[in-house]
Amino acid sequence: MGSRHTALRPRARRGRGFLVCGAAALGAAALLAGSGAASRATATSGETSYRDQLVSNPLLPGQSSRHRDVVQKAPLDATIYAAASAKNMLDAVQAAAKVPLAPGSRRWKEVGPFGVDFIPGIANGGEKFSRVAGIVTSIAVDPTDPDVVYYGTHGGLYVSRNGGKTFTNLSDGKLPRVPVGAVAIDPAHPQDIYVGTGVAYYTISDDATGVGVFVSHDGGKTFTRPEANITAYGVHAITITKNTVLVGTNTGLYRSTNRGASFGRVHLPTNATHTGDAEDPFGNWVQAIVVRPDKPDQITIDVGWGGGKYTDSSGNYLGPDNKAVAPGNGLYRSTNRGVSFTFFDTPDITFGQDASNDPYGRISLAYGTAAGQEQTLWALVSDAGRFNGHSAAELPDSPDPVGIGLDPFKDSELGGLYRSTDDGATWSLQATSKSLLLSVNSSQAPLEALDYGPGVQASYNSWVATDPIDPNRIYFGLEEAFEGEYGAANPTGVPVPINADYLTKFQVIQRYADICGFYTTVAGSLSTLVTGQGGPPATGCPDQTPIYGGTSTHPDQHAAVVVKTGSNALRMYSGNDGGFFTQDAGLEIDSVLATGNVLGFSQGNWRHSNTVATALPYKANFWTNGRMLIALQDNGAAFFKPGDQAVAICGGDSMEVHPGPTPDSLFCTHGGDITDFVTGNGKRTFGVSPLLDEAFGLAPLAQDPLNRAHLLAAGRDVQELTDLKFRTLDIITSAHWTRVFDAGASKAKKFPGSSCPQALAGPYCSWQASAAALYGPRAYVAICGVCRATVGDTSRVQAAVETNVKTGCKPVYGAETCWHITKSKGLPKRRIGGVAFDPTDPTTVYVGLQDLTLIGYNRAVQGTQRVMVSHDSGETFTDISGNLPLTNVWGVIVRDHQPIISTDVGVFIAAADSSKWMRLGTGLPGVRAQDVRSDSTGRYLVAPMYGRSAWTYDFGKRAQSGSNVIPPNQPGTLATTGASPTLGAVGLLLVLVGLIVRRRRPAG
């Protein structure tokens, strides 16, 4: 769990991941910053308008070859907000298809893992999660058959026709880009399926650019892309009423009245005075759409970017040149089936406990579905002021009527759960973060001391659903999933919160984790430090233990649907960061709590369907005995045999994973600076954190292909690990790392809302590492001052290279010798996502470039370079992007003198120095290739496909020379001198101070 984000910092995909880690993690995760969310579909500098633009290259068979984005009436500044529109990603997908195949190309192979198991006795398996997979973003159930359910994931659209037991992919070969943000089925035409591509949570790790909305009229056998489509990169919600399809996106609301043949933009009065469209790029962030059950023409939507009315220290709102007016977050209502909307004032929602002065963030909505509940409306509200990190001193007084001491300004973003019985005219508060801590079975109550109260990620985790049988039963999801009974007797005797008619009684039906497993993980890690023997395996609560025993699903709840399967039977389909889960509940088998209140679903009765390869890997690698390693968003690192399930090791969001110097050992990282050495196939973990300065959440950990015990980690500084002796009783602390360089301050000046580290004195931002390459004693590290563009100002981004490759200077293992920042002439204002050099000519270095911001991109300022090469050790760079699609580059390696890169739209290879790129292989799914790595022979590659697990490629022969792999006849291990098992004071302080619960995520 990372540290609290600050304003302008997109979530680094916060996740679960109970883990004992260094205090540096807190700072590392906080550096996951910058703007990173929406886009406007307007022309960029030097380009024609997107309106009515023709696309010459057709999509897949049966799809429209023309594309017309629908833009709002008064486009914003034409130089920004178009970085990640559906049009731009569609252009990149089509450009990739035009790149010729490399001679002799073979087909990539999906190797999995097909689910990840948490096994007691292995790493943090004591937390007792069931099998998990990748994030589920959306769910839709066939209105004519409750056994037919559709799941949207980062890896595509899946359907189950047997109640969630098994799944089939519906999107491969049918959609050119498969991350799915929303899916809906038309009740009047059940064969009509609407799929919104692209995910927009405002995170680094969980956002994925889509290519618009797709429509099927034959139950998913074929899909077409309407010519007039959306502009947004992500879709939040799709709702259908009386042949009207409404699509909520990160750039506004879109509407179709012809069964998806075309979509038009709906103008919303979202500016500060509610007289017109908001100018703020976040001002039309439509998160939820609901239709009143008995009035199909009445539609209520939530406009709710989580940051709300963020202002910088000068009082400026986000927008072009910081001149935009504040967005009009809140509810809007239409009575004419979405033709027009008016602001729906809901002052009662602002009276919640500890509400900030900007209480409207993301709002999830649900009407009553039981008989007679058509006027009952529920709202789960996140507080935008808390999202922005306001302190209690900046906000109204914070009474604590429940008396349990939770500080919502650091512990939670939740504004509250509200209920209205008069269609939103008045509202009553039903739950707050404080009251939810009293819920039966919550495992967040013991974590509150770690600043992790319910709703701490309410702008990221949020859904609410009503019961189609019981009019008083309510369900909602935050980090945990809750079931409540409205009007039930207060089971605790604690005073009812101010302004609440009732304290709805809740139980947790999907808890955060096994709390015993968490605390024994902590104890085991402390034992590692004290004894040097690696802590004992974590153990969970006994299954028979009331409340906390048994298996958990996974935290971070994103979607759920409750349907009737009989007159007195229900089913819940649920999706979270751990994948797909299903539970059946009949009134005849309802559990009865000690209070006597009957509740339907329960913690212990879930079944998973996580046997498909939908994991979100940051990195993947080859291990030993035919096994592979993978580092996952919110599911730790794992090892597996190709085609099988994986076993979880490490924890939280694992960013890097490398094979260790012995056959059963490995290295993994979390949050940039949290490094573990794991041995015994996961049974023993040693903390190896280097205590980096200003480590970015995606900070690199590079491994020497010649010596698996030789590592390089980088933040503002560069550190090497070379002096190791791996024995059963040895541990490795920060004392075993050597700081070989400190990049210090960049030339980028700090500014209001800046995401750059503030640790250095003076007006400048610290350099931060974004990528690294290591081979023998030589190394290159990519660094950035401001790593992501701020909204409306891309000129602040700075990139450079630091290295110990220098003419006339011989680098030395683990020494400061030769280290310096190069002139880096020619590099654009873009972040370097990958770096590699040719071992036979270390003066030749390649860099791959990217942008982690989805708003504020200006090609005229930031440039269009994707890959560049230097032949003078990084002093000057030349663009060799050539025919590459205009998209992000995530990984770079060199094989037989040829650079190989992974991108948003595939893997490419070129001859040395050539700008004529070729597609390497066929068959990869339509998600980004987060990295690319080689095995020790250079014969095989592995690409972590974000949302579709790992894929491998076979060249058919080993590499010959000039490769970032272990040359033939090399042992791949390092003979090292003894490392003392003695724990230094710095290492002990690191862990004692750094017992935190990691939130993700990232990386995301």
Short mmCIF file of C-alpha atoms in Angstrom, two decimals, residues 146 369 466-470 473 475 483 561-573 582-590 599-601 607:
data_model
loop_
_atom_site.label_atom_id
_atom_site.label_comp_id
_atom_site.label_asym_id
_atom_site.label_seq_id
_atom_site.Cartn_x
_atom_site.Cartn_y
_atom_site.Cartn_z
CA PRO A 146 -28.96 -15.13 -15.09
CA THR A 369 -34.80 -2.94 -7.70
CA THR A 466 -29.64 -2.97 -4.49
CA ASP A 467 -31.38 -6.23 -3.69
CA PRO A 468 -34.13 -7.32 -6.13
CA ILE A 469 -35.96 -9.21 -3.34
CA ASP A 470 -35.36 -7.42 -0.03
CA ARG A 473 -30.88 -4.67 1.67
CA TYR A 475 -24.57 -3.81 -1.21
CA GLU A 483 -23.86 -5.95 2.70
CA VAL A 561 -24.29 -7.31 -10.21
CA VAL A 562 -26.99 -8.93 -8.05
CA VAL A 563 -29.60 -11.00 -9.91
CA LYS A 564 -32.48 -13.28 -9.02
CA THR A 565 -31.96 -16.95 -9.84
CA GLY A 566 -35.27 -18.06 -8.30
CA SER A 567 -38.18 -16.67 -6.34
CA ASN A 568 -36.12 -16.69 -3.14
CA ALA A 569 -32.59 -17.03 -4.49
CA LEU A 570 -29.94 -14.52 -5.48
CA ARG A 571 -26.58 -14.55 -7.16
CA MET A 572 -23.83 -11.94 -7.00
CA TYR A 573 -21.22 -11.62 -9.71
CA THR A 582 -19.49 -15.61 -7.83
CA GLN A 583 -21.80 -16.47 -4.91
CA ASP A 584 -25.31 -17.88 -4.66
CA ALA A 585 -27.56 -17.15 -1.68
CA GLY A 586 -31.05 -18.38 -0.95
CA LEU A 587 -33.26 -16.99 1.77
CA GLU A 588 -33.57 -20.49 3.17
CA ILE A 589 -29.79 -20.62 3.75
CA ASP A 590 -29.24 -17.05 4.90
CA LEU A 599 -28.23 -11.16 5.77
CA GLY A 600 -27.90 -12.89 2.44
CA PHE A 601 -24.31 -13.24 1.22
CA ARG A 607 -16.19 -19.37 -5.74
#
